[in-house]
Amino acid sequence: MALQLEFGTVLVSATHNPGKASEIAALLDGRFEVLTAGALGLPEPDEVEQTFVGNAVLKARAAADASGRIAIADDSGLAVAALGGAPGVLSARWAETPEGARDFAFAMDKVEQAIARTGSADRSARFHSALAVAWPQGAVVAVEGTVDGTLVFPGRGTRGFGYDPIFLPQGETETFGEMDPARKHAISHRAVAFAKLRAALF
Ligand code: ITT
């Protein structure tokens, strides 16, 4: 039987990241009734996989099995060419300060300093988003989207979240931190992944 998502289905959004949660809600665009993992009090599983798809599947599976409902999860991050793809799946971890807080100004500085240490002039980077939909105790479907761009230092703009201020997508004049959210939703790694998911499931 083909896996399908009917409009109006109740979906659990497995993310605990508010920036991502609002982007996923915008992409789902009122088609589904969305419950959040936070509101349901679901635990955050350890992200132990080495790939975006592996971690997205792990998070969707955990949320679906714990809630008994179909769940959608995103695992994403920034891969910097001069750093051999880092921070990659560790993008959230690079934002952890010695005091245990999450601080993306700190993470963006860390990226800038790490690139400077390589001596490379290459500022190219790629955002990845893997989206996974899991049925409780059942199937899972995963897709991945990417967007290429250039890093700019210092970062620009206060919109979006995470590494958005330093990411200038190819062919654009504004960073993800500057551009209208609707524009980001049209071209982002998450939008590319979502289009694949829609083709597979809706
Ligand atoms: P969940 O696991 O609860 O979904 P998380 O923030 O821990 O939330 P990830 O492990 O996937 O999620 O971490 C990815 C990090 O990469 C995330 O914290 C962001 O800072 C960054 N990131 C992902 N997508 C981004 C985007 O569209 N714009 C800017 N930064 C992004």
Coordinates of N, CA and C and ligand atoms in Angstrom, one line a residue:
M1 N 0.8 -1.2 0.0 CA 0.0 0.0 0.0 C 0.9 1.2 0.0
A2 N 0.5 2.2 -0.9 CA 1.3 3.5 -0.9 C 1.1 4.3 0.4
L3 N 2.2 4.8 0.9 CA 2.0 5.7 2.1 C 1.5 7.0 1.7
Q4 N 0.5 7.5 2.3 CA -0.1 8.8 2.0 C -0.5 9.6 3.2
L5 N -0.4 10.9 3.1 CA -0.9 11.7 4.2 C -2.1 12.4 3.8
E6 N -3.2 12.2 4.4 CA -4.5 12.9 4.1 C -4.4 14.3 4.7
F7 N -5.0 15.3 4.0 CA -5.1 16.6 4.6 C -6.0 16.5 5.9
G8 N -5.6 17.3 6.9 CA -6.4 17.2 8.1 C -5.9 16.2 9.1
T9 N -4.9 15.4 8.7 CA -4.3 14.4 9.6 C -3.7 15.1 10.8
V10 N -3.7 14.5 12.0 CA -3.0 15.1 13.1 C -1.5 14.6 13.0
L11 N -0.6 15.6 13.0 CA 0.8 15.3 12.9 C 1.5 15.8 14.1
V12 N 2.5 15.0 14.7 CA 3.3 15.5 15.7 C 4.6 16.1 15.1
S13 N 4.9 17.4 15.4 CA 6.1 18.0 14.9 C 7.1 17.7 16.0
A14 N 8.1 16.9 15.7 CA 9.1 16.4 16.7 C 10.1 17.4 17.2
T15 N 10.2 18.6 16.5 CA 11.3 19.5 16.9 C 11.0 20.2 18.2
H16 N 12.1 20.4 18.9 CA 12.1 21.3 20.1 C 12.6 22.7 19.8
N17 N 13.0 22.9 18.6 CA 13.6 24.2 18.2 C 12.5 25.1 17.7
P18 N 12.2 26.3 18.4 CA 11.1 27.1 18.0 C 11.2 27.7 16.6
G19 N 12.5 28.0 16.1 CA 12.7 28.6 14.8 C 12.3 27.6 13.7
K20 N 12.7 26.3 13.9 CA 12.4 25.3 13.0 C 10.9 25.0 13.0
A21 N 10.3 24.9 14.2 CA 8.9 24.6 14.4 C 8.0 25.6 13.6
S22 N 8.4 26.9 13.6 CA 7.5 27.8 12.9 C 7.7 27.7 11.4
E23 N 8.9 27.3 11.0 CA 9.1 27.1 9.5 C 8.4 25.8 9.1
I24 N 8.4 24.8 9.9 CA 7.7 23.5 9.5 C 6.2 23.8 9.5
A25 N 5.7 24.6 10.4 CA 4.3 24.9 10.5 C 3.9 25.7 9.2
A26 N 4.8 26.7 8.8 CA 4.5 27.5 7.6 C 4.5 26.6 6.4
L27 N 5.4 25.6 6.3 CA 5.5 24.7 5.1 C 4.2 23.8 5.1
L28 N 3.8 23.4 6.3 CA 2.6 22.5 6.3 C 1.3 23.3 6.0
D29 N 1.4 24.6 6.2 CA 0.5 25.6 5.7 C -1.0 25.2 5.9
G30 N -1.3 24.9 7.2 CA -2.7 24.7 7.6 C -3.3 23.4 7.0
R31 N -2.5 22.5 6.3 CA -3.0 21.3 5.8 C -3.3 20.3 6.8
F32 N -2.5 20.4 7.9 CA -2.6 19.3 8.9 C -2.8 20.0 10.3
E33 N -3.3 19.2 11.2 CA -3.4 19.6 12.6 C -2.1 19.3 13.3
V34 N -1.4 20.3 13.7 CA 0.0 20.0 14.2 C 0.0 20.1 15.8
L35 N 0.5 19.0 16.4 CA 0.8 19.0 17.8 C 2.3 19.0 17.9
T36 N 2.8 19.8 18.9 CA 4.3 19.8 19.0 C 4.8 18.9 20.1
A37 N 6.0 18.4 19.9 CA 6.6 17.5 20.8 C 6.7 18.1 22.2
G38 N 7.0 19.4 22.2 CA 7.1 20.2 23.5 C 5.8 20.2 24.2
A39 N 4.7 20.5 23.5 CA 3.4 20.5 24.1 C 3.0 19.2 24.7
L40 N 3.4 18.1 24.0 CA 3.1 16.7 24.4 C 4.0 16.2 25.5
G41 N 5.1 17.0 25.7 CA 6.0 16.6 26.8 C 6.9 15.4 26.3
L42 N 7.1 15.3 25.0 CA 7.9 14.1 24.6 C 9.4 14.4 24.8
P43 N 10.1 13.4 25.2 CA 11.5 13.5 25.5 C 12.3 13.8 24.2
E44 N 13.5 14.5 24.3 CA 14.4 14.7 23.2 C 15.4 13.5 23.1
P45 N 15.3 12.7 22.0 CA 16.2 11.6 21.9 C 17.7 12.1 21.7
D46 N 18.7 11.3 22.0 CA 20.1 11.7 21.7 C 20.2 11.5 20.2
E47 N 20.9 12.5 19.5 CA 21.1 12.4 18.1 C 22.4 11.8 17.8
V48 N 22.4 10.4 17.8 CA 23.7 9.7 17.7 C 24.1 9.3 16.3
E49 N 23.3 9.6 15.3 CA 23.7 9.2 14.0 C 24.7 10.2 13.3
Q50 N 25.3 9.7 12.3 CA 26.3 10.5 11.6 C 25.8 11.3 10.4
T51 N 24.5 11.0 10.1 CA 24.0 11.7 8.9 C 22.7 12.5 9.3
F52 N 22.3 13.5 8.4 CA 21.1 14.2 8.7 C 19.9 13.3 8.6
V53 N 19.9 12.4 7.6 CA 18.7 11.5 7.4 C 18.6 10.6 8.6
G54 N 19.8 10.1 9.0 CA 19.8 9.1 10.1 C 19.2 9.8 11.4
N55 N 19.6 11.0 11.7 CA 19.0 11.7 12.9 C 17.6 12.1 12.7
A56 N 17.2 12.5 11.5 CA 15.8 12.8 11.3 C 14.9 11.6 11.5
V57 N 15.3 10.4 11.0 CA 14.6 9.2 11.2 C 14.5 8.9 12.6
L58 N 15.6 9.0 13.3 CA 15.6 8.7 14.8 C 14.6 9.5 15.5
K59 N 14.6 10.9 15.2 CA 13.7 11.8 15.9 C 12.2 11.5 15.6
A60 N 11.9 11.3 14.3 CA 10.5 11.0 13.9 C 10.1 9.7 14.5
R61 N 10.9 8.7 14.5 CA 10.5 7.4 15.0 C 10.2 7.5 16.5
A62 N 11.1 8.2 17.3 CA 10.9 8.4 18.7 C 9.6 9.1 19.0
A63 N 9.3 10.2 18.3 CA 8.1 10.9 18.5 C 6.9 10.1 18.2
A64 N 6.9 9.4 17.1 CA 5.7 8.6 16.6 C 5.5 7.5 17.6
D65 N 6.5 6.8 18.1 CA 6.3 5.7 19.0 C 5.9 6.1 20.3
A66 N 6.4 7.3 20.8 CA 6.0 7.8 22.1 C 4.6 8.4 22.1
S67 N 4.2 9.0 21.0 CA 2.9 9.6 21.0 C 1.7 8.8 20.4
G68 N 2.1 7.7 19.6 CA 1.1 6.9 19.0 C 0.5 7.6 17.8
R69 N 1.2 8.7 17.3 CA 0.7 9.5 16.1 C 1.7 9.6 15.1
I70 N 1.3 9.9 13.9 CA 2.3 10.2 12.8 C 3.1 11.4 13.2
A71 N 4.5 11.3 13.0 CA 5.3 12.4 13.4 C 6.2 12.8 12.3
I72 N 6.6 14.1 12.3 CA 7.5 14.7 11.3 C 8.7 15.3 12.1
A73 N 9.9 15.0 11.6 CA 11.1 15.5 12.3 C 12.0 16.1 11.2
D74 N 12.8 17.1 11.6 CA 13.8 17.7 10.8 C 15.2 17.6 11.5
D75 N 16.2 17.1 10.7 CA 17.5 17.3 11.2 C 18.3 18.1 10.2
S76 N 19.0 19.1 10.6 CA 19.5 20.0 9.6 C 20.8 20.6 10.1
G77 N 21.5 21.4 9.3 CA 22.7 22.0 9.7 C 23.5 22.6 8.5
L78 N 24.6 23.2 8.9 CA 25.4 24.0 8.0 C 26.7 23.2 7.7
A79 N 27.0 23.0 6.4 CA 28.2 22.3 6.1 C 29.1 23.3 5.4
V80 N 30.3 23.6 5.9 CA 31.2 24.6 5.4 C 32.3 23.9 4.6
A81 N 32.5 24.3 3.4 CA 33.5 23.6 2.5 C 34.9 23.7 3.1
A82 N 35.3 24.8 3.6 CA 36.7 25.0 4.1 C 36.9 24.2 5.3
L83 N 35.8 23.7 6.0 CA 35.9 22.9 7.2 C 35.6 21.5 7.0
G84 N 35.7 21.1 5.7 CA 35.4 19.7 5.4 C 34.0 19.2 5.7
G85 N 33.1 20.2 5.7 CA 31.7 19.8 6.0 C 31.2 20.1 7.4
A86 N 32.1 20.5 8.3 CA 31.7 20.9 9.6 C 31.0 22.2 9.6
P87 N 30.2 22.6 10.6 CA 29.8 21.8 11.7 C 28.8 20.6 11.4
G88 N 28.2 20.7 10.2 CA 27.4 19.5 9.8 C 26.3 19.1 10.8
V89 N 26.3 17.8 11.1 CA 25.3 17.3 12.0 C 25.6 17.8 13.4
L90 N 26.7 18.4 13.6 CA 27.0 19.0 15.0 C 26.7 20.5 15.1
S91 N 25.9 21.0 14.1 CA 25.6 22.4 14.0 C 25.0 23.0 15.3
A92 N 24.1 22.2 15.9 CA 23.5 22.7 17.2 C 24.5 22.7 18.3
R93 N 25.3 21.6 18.3 CA 26.3 21.5 19.4 C 27.4 22.6 19.3
W94 N 27.7 23.1 18.1 CA 28.7 24.2 18.0 C 28.2 25.4 18.7
A95 N 26.9 25.5 19.0 CA 26.3 26.7 19.7 C 26.3 26.6 21.2
E96 N 26.8 25.4 21.7 CA 26.8 25.3 23.2 C 28.0 26.0 23.8
T97 N 27.7 26.9 24.7 CA 28.7 27.7 25.3 C 29.3 26.8 26.5
P98 N 30.4 27.2 27.0 CA 31.0 26.5 28.2 C 30.0 26.5 29.4
E99 N 29.1 27.5 29.4 CA 28.1 27.6 30.5 C 26.9 26.7 30.2
G100 N 26.9 26.0 29.1 CA 25.8 25.1 28.8 C 24.6 25.8 28.1
A101 N 24.7 27.1 27.7 CA 23.6 27.8 27.0 C 23.8 27.5 25.5
R102 N 22.7 27.8 24.7 CA 22.8 27.8 23.2 C 22.9 29.2 22.7
D103 N 24.0 29.5 22.0 CA 24.2 30.8 21.6 C 24.8 30.8 20.1
F104 N 24.0 31.3 19.2 CA 24.4 31.2 17.8 C 25.4 32.3 17.4
A105 N 25.4 33.4 18.1 CA 26.5 34.4 17.9 C 27.8 33.7 18.2
F106 N 27.9 33.0 19.2 CA 29.1 32.2 19.6 C 29.4 31.2 18.6
A107 N 28.4 30.5 18.0 CA 28.6 29.5 17.0 C 29.1 30.1 15.7
M108 N 28.6 31.2 15.3 CA 29.0 31.9 14.1 C 30.4 32.4 14.2
D109 N 30.8 32.9 15.4 CA 32.2 33.3 15.6 C 33.1 32.1 15.5
K110 N 32.7 31.0 16.1 CA 33.5 29.8 16.0 C 33.7 29.3 14.6
V111 N 32.7 29.4 13.8 CA 32.8 29.1 12.3 C 33.8 30.0 11.7
E112 N 33.7 31.3 12.0 CA 34.6 32.3 11.3 C 36.0 32.0 11.8
Q113 N 36.3 31.8 13.0 CA 37.6 31.5 13.5 C 38.2 30.2 13.0
A114 N 37.3 29.2 12.9 CA 37.8 27.9 12.3 C 38.2 28.1 10.9
I115 N 37.5 28.8 10.1 CA 37.8 29.1 8.7 C 39.2 29.8 8.6
A116 N 39.3 30.9 9.5 CA 40.5 31.7 9.5 C 41.7 30.8 9.7
R117 N 41.6 29.8 10.7 CA 42.7 29.0 11.0 C 43.1 28.1 9.8
T118 N 42.2 27.8 8.9 CA 42.6 26.9 7.8 C 43.4 27.7 6.7
G119 N 43.2 29.1 6.8 CA 43.9 29.9 5.8 C 43.2 29.9 4.4
S120 N 42.1 29.2 4.3 CA 41.4 29.1 3.0 C 40.6 30.3 2.7
A121 N 40.5 30.7 1.4 CA 39.7 31.8 1.0 C 38.3 31.3 0.6
D122 N 38.1 30.0 0.7 CA 36.8 29.5 0.3 C 35.7 29.7 1.3
R123 N 34.7 30.4 0.9 CA 33.6 30.8 1.9 C 32.3 30.0 1.5
S124 N 32.4 29.0 0.7 CA 31.2 28.4 0.2 C 30.7 27.4 1.3
A125 N 29.3 27.3 1.4 CA 28.7 26.5 2.4 C 27.4 26.0 1.9
R126 N 26.9 25.0 2.5 CA 25.6 24.4 2.1 C 24.8 24.1 3.3
F127 N 23.5 24.5 3.3 CA 22.5 24.1 4.4 C 21.9 22.8 4.0
H128 N 21.7 21.9 4.9 CA 21.0 20.6 4.7 C 19.8 20.6 5.6
S129 N 18.7 20.0 5.1 CA 17.6 19.6 5.9 C 17.1 18.2 5.5
A130 N 17.1 17.3 6.5 CA 16.5 16.0 6.2 C 15.2 16.0 7.0
L131 N 14.1 15.7 6.3 CA 12.8 15.6 6.9 C 12.4 14.1 6.9
A132 N 11.9 13.6 8.0 CA 11.4 12.3 8.1 C 10.0 12.2 8.7
V133 N 9.1 11.4 8.1 CA 7.8 11.2 8.6 C 7.7 9.7 9.0
A134 N 7.3 9.5 10.3 CA 7.2 8.1 10.8 C 5.8 7.8 11.3
W135 N 5.4 6.6 11.0 CA 4.1 6.1 11.5 C 4.4 5.3 12.8
P136 N 3.5 5.4 13.8 CA 3.8 4.7 15.0 C 4.1 3.2 14.8
Q137 N 5.1 2.7 15.3 CA 5.5 1.3 15.1 C 5.5 0.9 13.6
G138 N 5.7 1.8 12.7 CA 5.5 1.5 11.3 C 6.5 2.0 10.4
A139 N 6.1 2.4 9.2 CA 7.0 2.9 8.2 C 7.6 4.2 8.5
V140 N 8.7 4.5 7.7 CA 9.3 5.9 7.8 C 9.7 6.3 6.4
V141 N 9.5 7.5 6.1 CA 9.9 8.1 4.8 C 10.8 9.3 5.1
A142 N 11.9 9.3 4.4 CA 12.9 10.4 4.7 C 13.4 11.0 3.4
V143 N 13.5 12.3 3.3 CA 14.0 13.0 2.2 C 15.1 14.1 2.6
E144 N 15.9 14.6 1.7 CA 16.8 15.6 2.1 C 16.9 16.7 1.1
G145 N 17.0 17.9 1.5 CA 17.1 19.1 0.6 C 18.3 19.9 1.0
T146 N 18.9 20.6 0.0 CA 20.1 21.4 0.3 C 19.9 22.8 -0.4
V147 N 20.6 23.8 0.1 CA 20.8 25.1 -0.6 C 22.2 25.5 -0.5
D148 N 22.8 26.0 -1.6 CA 24.2 26.4 -1.6 C 24.3 27.9 -1.4
G149 N 25.3 28.3 -0.8 CA 25.5 29.8 -0.6 C 27.0 30.1 -0.2
T150 N 27.1 31.3 0.2 CA 28.4 31.9 0.6 C 28.3 32.4 2.0
L151 N 29.3 32.3 2.8 CA 29.3 32.8 4.2 C 29.8 34.2 4.2
V152 N 29.1 35.1 4.9 CA 29.5 36.5 5.1 C 29.7 36.8 6.6
F153 N 30.9 37.5 6.8 CA 31.2 37.9 8.2 C 31.5 39.4 8.2
P154 N 30.9 40.2 9.1 CA 30.0 39.7 10.1 C 28.6 39.3 9.5
G155 N 27.8 38.6 10.3 CA 26.5 38.2 9.8 C 25.6 39.5 9.6
R156 N 24.6 39.3 8.9 CA 23.7 40.4 8.6 C 22.2 40.0 8.8
G157 N 21.5 40.8 9.5 CA 20.0 40.6 9.7 C 19.7 39.9 11.0
T158 N 18.4 40.1 11.4 CA 18.0 39.5 12.7 C 16.8 38.6 12.5
R159 N 16.5 38.3 11.2 CA 15.3 37.4 11.0 C 15.8 35.9 11.0
G160 N 14.9 35.0 10.9 CA 15.3 33.6 10.9 C 15.8 33.1 12.2
F161 N 16.7 32.2 12.2 CA 17.3 31.6 13.4 C 18.7 31.0 13.1
G162 N 19.3 30.5 14.2 CA 20.5 29.8 14.0 C 21.6 30.5 13.2
Y163 N 22.1 29.9 12.1 CA 23.2 30.5 11.3 C 22.7 31.4 10.2
D164 N 21.4 31.7 10.2 CA 20.8 32.5 9.1 C 21.6 33.8 8.8
P165 N 22.1 34.6 9.8 CA 22.7 35.9 9.4 C 24.0 35.7 8.6
I166 N 24.7 34.6 8.6 CA 26.0 34.5 7.9 C 25.8 33.8 6.5
F167 N 24.5 33.4 6.2 CA 24.4 32.6 5.0 C 23.7 33.4 3.9
L168 N 24.5 33.6 2.8 CA 24.0 34.3 1.7 C 23.7 33.3 0.6
P169 N 22.4 33.0 0.3 CA 22.1 31.9 -0.7 C 22.6 32.4 -2.1
Q170 N 23.0 31.4 -2.9 CA 23.4 31.7 -4.2 C 22.4 32.5 -5.0
G171 N 22.8 33.5 -5.7 CA 21.9 34.3 -6.5 C 21.1 35.3 -5.8
E172 N 21.2 35.4 -4.5 CA 20.4 36.4 -3.7 C 21.3 37.5 -3.2
T173 N 20.7 38.6 -2.8 CA 21.5 39.8 -2.3 C 21.3 39.9 -0.8
E174 N 20.3 39.2 -0.2 CA 20.1 39.2 1.2 C 20.5 37.9 1.8
T175 N 21.0 38.0 3.1 CA 21.2 36.7 3.8 C 19.9 36.2 4.3
F176 N 19.9 34.9 4.7 CA 18.7 34.3 5.3 C 18.2 35.2 6.5
G177 N 19.2 35.8 7.2 CA 18.8 36.6 8.3 C 18.2 38.0 7.9
E178 N 18.3 38.4 6.7 CA 17.8 39.7 6.2 C 16.5 39.5 5.5
M179 N 16.4 38.4 4.7 CA 15.3 38.3 3.8 C 13.9 38.0 4.4
D180 N 12.9 38.4 3.7 CA 11.5 38.1 4.1 C 11.3 36.6 4.4
P181 N 10.7 36.2 5.5 CA 10.6 34.8 5.7 C 9.9 34.0 4.6
A182 N 9.0 34.7 3.9 CA 8.3 34.0 2.7 C 9.3 33.6 1.7
R183 N 10.4 34.5 1.5 CA 11.4 34.2 0.5 C 12.2 33.0 0.9
K184 N 12.6 33.0 2.2 CA 13.4 31.9 2.7 C 12.6 30.6 2.6
H185 N 11.3 30.7 2.9 CA 10.4 29.5 2.8 C 10.3 29.0 1.3
A186 N 10.6 29.9 0.4 CA 10.5 29.5 -1.0 C 11.7 28.8 -1.5
I187 N 12.9 29.1 -0.9 CA 14.2 28.6 -1.5 C 15.0 27.8 -0.6
S188 N 14.6 27.7 0.7 CA 15.5 27.1 1.7 C 15.7 25.6 1.5
H189 N 16.8 25.0 2.1 CA 17.0 23.6 2.2 C 15.8 22.9 2.7
R190 N 15.1 23.5 3.7 CA 13.9 22.9 4.3 C 12.7 22.9 3.3
A191 N 12.6 23.9 2.5 CA 11.6 24.0 1.4 C 11.9 23.0 0.3
V192 N 13.1 22.8 0.0 CA 13.5 21.8 -1.1 C 13.1 20.4 -0.5
A193 N 13.5 20.1 0.7 CA 13.1 18.8 1.3 C 11.6 18.6 1.4
F194 N 10.9 19.7 1.7 CA 9.5 19.6 1.9 C 8.8 19.3 0.5
A195 N 9.3 19.9 -0.5 CA 8.7 19.7 -1.9 C 8.9 18.2 -2.2
K196 N 10.0 17.6 -1.8 CA 10.2 16.1 -2.1 C 9.2 15.3 -1.2
L197 N 9.0 15.8 0.0 CA 8.1 15.0 0.9 C 6.7 15.1 0.3
R198 N 6.3 16.3 -0.1 CA 5.0 16.5 -0.7 C 4.8 15.6 -1.9
A199 N 5.8 15.5 -2.7 CA 5.7 14.6 -3.9 C 5.5 13.2 -3.5
A200 N 6.2 12.8 -2.4 CA 6.2 11.4 -2.0 C 4.9 11.1 -1.2
L201 N 4.3 12.0 -0.5 CA 3.3 11.6 0.5 C 1.9 12.3 0.3
F202 N 1.8 13.5 -0.3 CA 0.5 14.2 -0.2 C -0.3 13.8 -1.5
Ligands
ITT1 P1 15.5 19.5 17.1 O1 16.5 18.4 17.1 O2 14.6 19.5 18.4 O3 14.6 19.6 15.9 P2 17.8 21.2 17.0 O4 18.0 22.7 17.0 O5 18.6 20.4 18.1 O6 16.3 20.9 17.2 P3 19.3 20.0 14.9 O7 20.0 19.0 15.8 O8 18.8 19.6 13.6 O9 18.1 20.7 15.6 O10 20.3 21.2 14.8 C1 20.5 21.9 13.6 C2 21.0 23.3 13.9 O11 21.4 23.8 12.6 C3 19.9 24.2 14.4 O12 20.0 24.3 15.8 C4 20.2 25.5 13.7 O13 20.9 26.4 14.5 C5 21.0 25.1 12.5 N1 20.0 25.3 11.4 C6 19.2 24.3 10.8 N2 18.4 24.9 9.9 C7 18.7 26.2 9.9 C8 18.2 27.3 9.2 O14 17.2 27.1 8.3 N3 18.7 28.5 9.4 C9 19.7 28.6 10.3 N4 20.2 27.7 11.0 C10 19.7 26.5 10.8

